[in-house]
């Protein structure tokens, strides 16, 4: 859709922790997509992957502010 001079892409979606699409909005569809997400399960999955475990924010803090 459009809001003034801003054009939005549309096709918003909600996924679970594994990237499975739980719901999807259309390109020209206006609305709100709402789904329940198990935040504990998402946290467990995120911790199991270990991506954040070894990050070193002190190395890039000056870049991100």
CSV table of N, CA and C in Angstrom, one decimal:
chain,number,residue,atom,x,y,z
A,1,UNK,N,0.8,-1.2,0.0
A,1,UNK,CA,0.0,0.0,0.0
A,1,UNK,C,0.9,1.3,0.0
A,2,UNK,N,0.2,2.4,0.0
A,2,UNK,CA,0.9,3.7,0.0
A,2,UNK,C,0.4,4.5,1.2
A,3,UNK,N,1.3,5.3,1.7
A,3,UNK,CA,0.9,6.2,2.8
A,3,UNK,C,1.6,7.5,2.4
A,4,UNK,N,0.9,8.5,1.8
A,4,UNK,CA,1.5,9.7,1.3
A,4,UNK,C,2.4,9.3,0.1
A,5,UNK,N,3.7,9.8,0.2
A,5,UNK,CA,4.7,9.5,-0.8
A,5,UNK,C,5.4,8.2,-0.6
A,6,UNK,N,5.1,7.5,0.5
A,6,UNK,CA,5.8,6.3,0.9
A,6,UNK,C,5.0,5.1,0.3
A,7,UNK,N,5.7,4.2,-0.5
A,7,UNK,CA,5.1,3.0,-1.0
A,7,UNK,C,5.7,1.8,-0.2
A,8,UNK,N,4.9,1.0,0.4
A,8,UNK,CA,5.3,-0.2,1.2
A,8,UNK,C,5.3,-1.4,0.3
A,9,UNK,N,6.2,-2.3,0.5
A,9,UNK,CA,6.4,-3.5,-0.3
A,9,UNK,C,5.2,-4.5,-0.1
A,10,UNK,N,4.7,-4.6,1.1
A,10,UNK,CA,3.6,-5.5,1.4
A,10,UNK,C,4.2,-6.9,1.5
A,11,UNK,N,3.4,-7.9,1.5
A,11,UNK,CA,3.8,-9.3,1.7
A,11,UNK,C,4.4,-9.6,3.0
A,12,UNK,N,4.0,-8.9,4.1
A,12,UNK,CA,4.5,-9.1,5.4
A,12,UNK,C,4.1,-10.6,5.8
A,13,UNK,N,4.9,-11.1,6.8
A,13,UNK,CA,4.6,-12.5,7.2
A,13,UNK,C,5.2,-12.7,8.6
A,14,UNK,N,4.7,-13.7,9.3
A,14,UNK,CA,5.1,-14.1,10.6
A,14,UNK,C,5.7,-15.6,10.4
A,15,UNK,N,6.9,-15.8,11.0
A,15,UNK,CA,7.5,-17.1,11.0
A,15,UNK,C,7.7,-17.7,12.4
A,16,UNK,N,7.9,-19.0,12.5
A,16,UNK,CA,8.3,-19.5,13.8
A,16,UNK,C,9.8,-19.5,13.8
A,17,UNK,N,10.4,-20.1,14.9
A,17,UNK,CA,11.9,-20.0,15.1
A,17,UNK,C,12.6,-20.7,14.0
A,18,UNK,N,12.0,-21.6,13.2
A,18,UNK,CA,12.6,-22.4,12.1
A,18,UNK,C,12.4,-21.8,10.8
A,19,UNK,N,11.7,-20.6,10.7
A,19,UNK,CA,11.4,-20.0,9.5
A,19,UNK,C,10.2,-20.4,8.7
A,20,UNK,N,9.4,-21.3,9.4
A,20,UNK,CA,8.2,-21.8,8.8
A,20,UNK,C,7.2,-20.6,8.8
A,21,UNK,N,6.6,-20.3,7.7
A,21,UNK,CA,5.6,-19.2,7.6
A,21,UNK,C,4.3,-19.6,8.3
A,22,UNK,N,3.9,-18.8,9.3
A,22,UNK,CA,2.7,-19.1,10.1
A,22,UNK,C,1.5,-18.3,9.5
A,23,UNK,N,1.8,-17.2,8.9
A,23,UNK,CA,0.7,-16.4,8.2
A,23,UNK,C,1.4,-15.4,7.3
A,24,UNK,N,0.7,-15.0,6.2
A,24,UNK,CA,1.3,-14.1,5.2
A,24,UNK,C,0.2,-13.2,4.7
A,25,UNK,N,0.6,-11.9,4.5
A,25,UNK,CA,-0.3,-10.9,4.0
A,25,UNK,C,0.0,-10.8,2.5
A,26,UNK,N,-1.0,-10.3,1.7
A,26,UNK,CA,-0.8,-10.2,0.3
A,26,UNK,C,0.0,-8.9,0.0
A,27,UNK,N,0.4,-8.7,-1.3
A,27,UNK,CA,1.1,-7.6,-1.7
A,27,UNK,C,0.3,-6.3,-1.6
A,28,UNK,N,-1.0,-6.3,-2.0
A,28,UNK,CA,-1.8,-5.1,-1.9
A,28,UNK,C,-2.8,-5.2,-0.8
A,29,UNK,N,-2.6,-6.2,0.1
A,29,UNK,CA,-3.6,-6.4,1.2
A,29,UNK,C,-3.3,-5.4,2.4
A,30,UNK,N,-4.3,-4.7,2.9
A,30,UNK,CA,-4.1,-3.9,4.1
A,30,UNK,C,-4.7,-4.7,5.3
A,31,UNK,N,-4.0,-4.7,6.4
A,31,UNK,CA,-4.5,-5.4,7.6
A,31,UNK,C,-3.4,-5.6,8.6
A,32,UNK,N,-3.8,-6.4,9.6
A,32,UNK,CA,-2.8,-6.8,10.7
A,32,UNK,C,-2.8,-8.3,10.8
A,33,UNK,N,-1.6,-8.8,10.7
A,33,UNK,CA,-1.4,-10.3,10.9
A,33,UNK,C,-1.0,-10.5,12.3
A,34,UNK,N,-1.8,-11.4,13.0
A,34,UNK,CA,-1.5,-11.7,14.4
A,34,UNK,C,-1.5,-13.2,14.6
A,35,UNK,N,-0.4,-13.7,15.2
A,35,UNK,CA,-0.3,-15.1,15.5
A,35,UNK,C,0.4,-15.2,16.9
A,36,UNK,N,0.0,-16.3,17.6
A,36,UNK,CA,0.7,-16.6,18.9
A,36,UNK,C,2.0,-17.3,18.5
A,37,UNK,N,3.1,-16.8,19.2
A,37,UNK,CA,4.4,-17.4,19.0
A,37,UNK,C,4.9,-17.8,20.4
A,38,UNK,N,5.4,-19.0,20.5
A,38,UNK,CA,5.9,-19.5,21.8
A,38,UNK,C,7.3,-19.0,22.0
A,39,UNK,N,7.4,-17.9,22.7
A,39,UNK,CA,8.7,-17.2,22.9
A,39,UNK,C,9.7,-18.1,23.7
A,40,UNK,N,9.3,-19.0,24.5
A,40,UNK,CA,10.2,-19.9,25.2
A,40,UNK,C,10.8,-20.8,24.2
A,41,UNK,N,10.0,-21.3,23.3
A,41,UNK,CA,10.5,-22.2,22.3
A,41,UNK,C,11.5,-21.5,21.4
A,42,UNK,N,11.2,-20.3,21.0
A,42,UNK,CA,12.0,-19.5,20.1
A,42,UNK,C,13.4,-19.3,20.8
A,43,UNK,N,13.4,-19.0,22.1
A,43,UNK,CA,14.6,-18.8,22.9
A,43,UNK,C,15.4,-20.1,22.9
A,44,UNK,N,14.8,-21.2,23.1
A,44,UNK,CA,15.5,-22.5,23.2
A,44,UNK,C,16.1,-22.8,21.8
A,45,UNK,N,15.4,-22.5,20.8
A,45,UNK,CA,16.0,-22.7,19.4
A,45,UNK,C,17.2,-21.8,19.2
A,46,UNK,N,17.0,-20.5,19.6
A,46,UNK,CA,18.1,-19.6,19.4
A,46,UNK,C,19.3,-20.0,20.2
A,47,UNK,N,19.2,-20.4,21.4
A,47,UNK,CA,20.3,-20.8,22.2
A,47,UNK,C,20.9,-22.1,21.7
A,48,UNK,N,20.2,-23.0,21.1
A,48,UNK,CA,20.7,-24.2,20.5
A,48,UNK,C,21.5,-24.0,19.3
A,49,UNK,N,21.2,-22.9,18.5
A,49,UNK,CA,22.0,-22.6,17.4
A,49,UNK,C,23.4,-22.1,17.7
A,50,UNK,N,23.5,-21.3,18.8
A,50,UNK,CA,24.8,-20.8,19.3
A,50,UNK,C,25.3,-19.6,18.5
A,51,UNK,N,24.6,-19.0,17.6
A,51,UNK,CA,25.1,-17.8,16.9
A,51,UNK,C,25.5,-16.7,17.8
A,52,UNK,N,24.7,-16.4,18.8
A,52,UNK,CA,24.9,-15.3,19.6
A,52,UNK,C,26.0,-15.6,20.7
A,53,UNK,N,26.1,-16.8,21.0
A,53,UNK,CA,27.0,-17.2,22.1
A,53,UNK,C,28.5,-16.7,21.9
A,54,UNK,N,29.0,-16.7,20.7
A,54,UNK,CA,30.4,-16.3,20.5
A,54,UNK,C,30.5,-14.8,20.0
A,55,UNK,N,29.4,-14.1,20.0
A,55,UNK,CA,29.6,-12.7,19.4
A,55,UNK,C,30.4,-11.9,20.3
A,56,UNK,N,31.0,-10.8,19.8
A,56,UNK,CA,31.9,-9.9,20.5
A,56,UNK,C,31.5,-8.5,20.2
A,57,UNK,N,30.5,-8.0,20.9
A,57,UNK,CA,30.0,-6.7,20.6
A,57,UNK,C,31.0,-5.6,20.8
A,58,UNK,N,32.0,-5.8,21.7
A,58,UNK,CA,33.0,-4.8,21.9
A,58,UNK,C,33.9,-4.5,20.7
A,59,UNK,N,33.9,-5.5,19.7
A,59,UNK,CA,34.6,-5.2,18.5
A,59,UNK,C,33.9,-4.4,17.5
A,60,UNK,N,32.6,-4.3,17.6
A,60,UNK,CA,31.8,-3.4,16.6
A,60,UNK,C,31.0,-2.4,17.3
A,61,UNK,N,31.1,-2.2,18.6
A,61,UNK,CA,30.3,-1.2,19.3
A,61,UNK,C,30.5,0.2,18.7
A,62,UNK,N,31.7,0.6,18.3
A,62,UNK,CA,31.9,1.9,17.8
A,62,UNK,C,31.3,2.1,16.4
A,63,UNK,N,31.0,1.0,15.7
A,63,UNK,CA,30.4,1.1,14.4
A,63,UNK,C,28.9,1.3,14.5
A,64,UNK,N,28.3,0.7,15.5
A,64,UNK,CA,26.8,0.7,15.6
A,64,UNK,C,26.4,1.8,16.6
A,65,UNK,N,27.3,2.5,17.3
A,65,UNK,CA,26.9,3.6,18.1
A,65,UNK,C,26.8,3.2,19.5
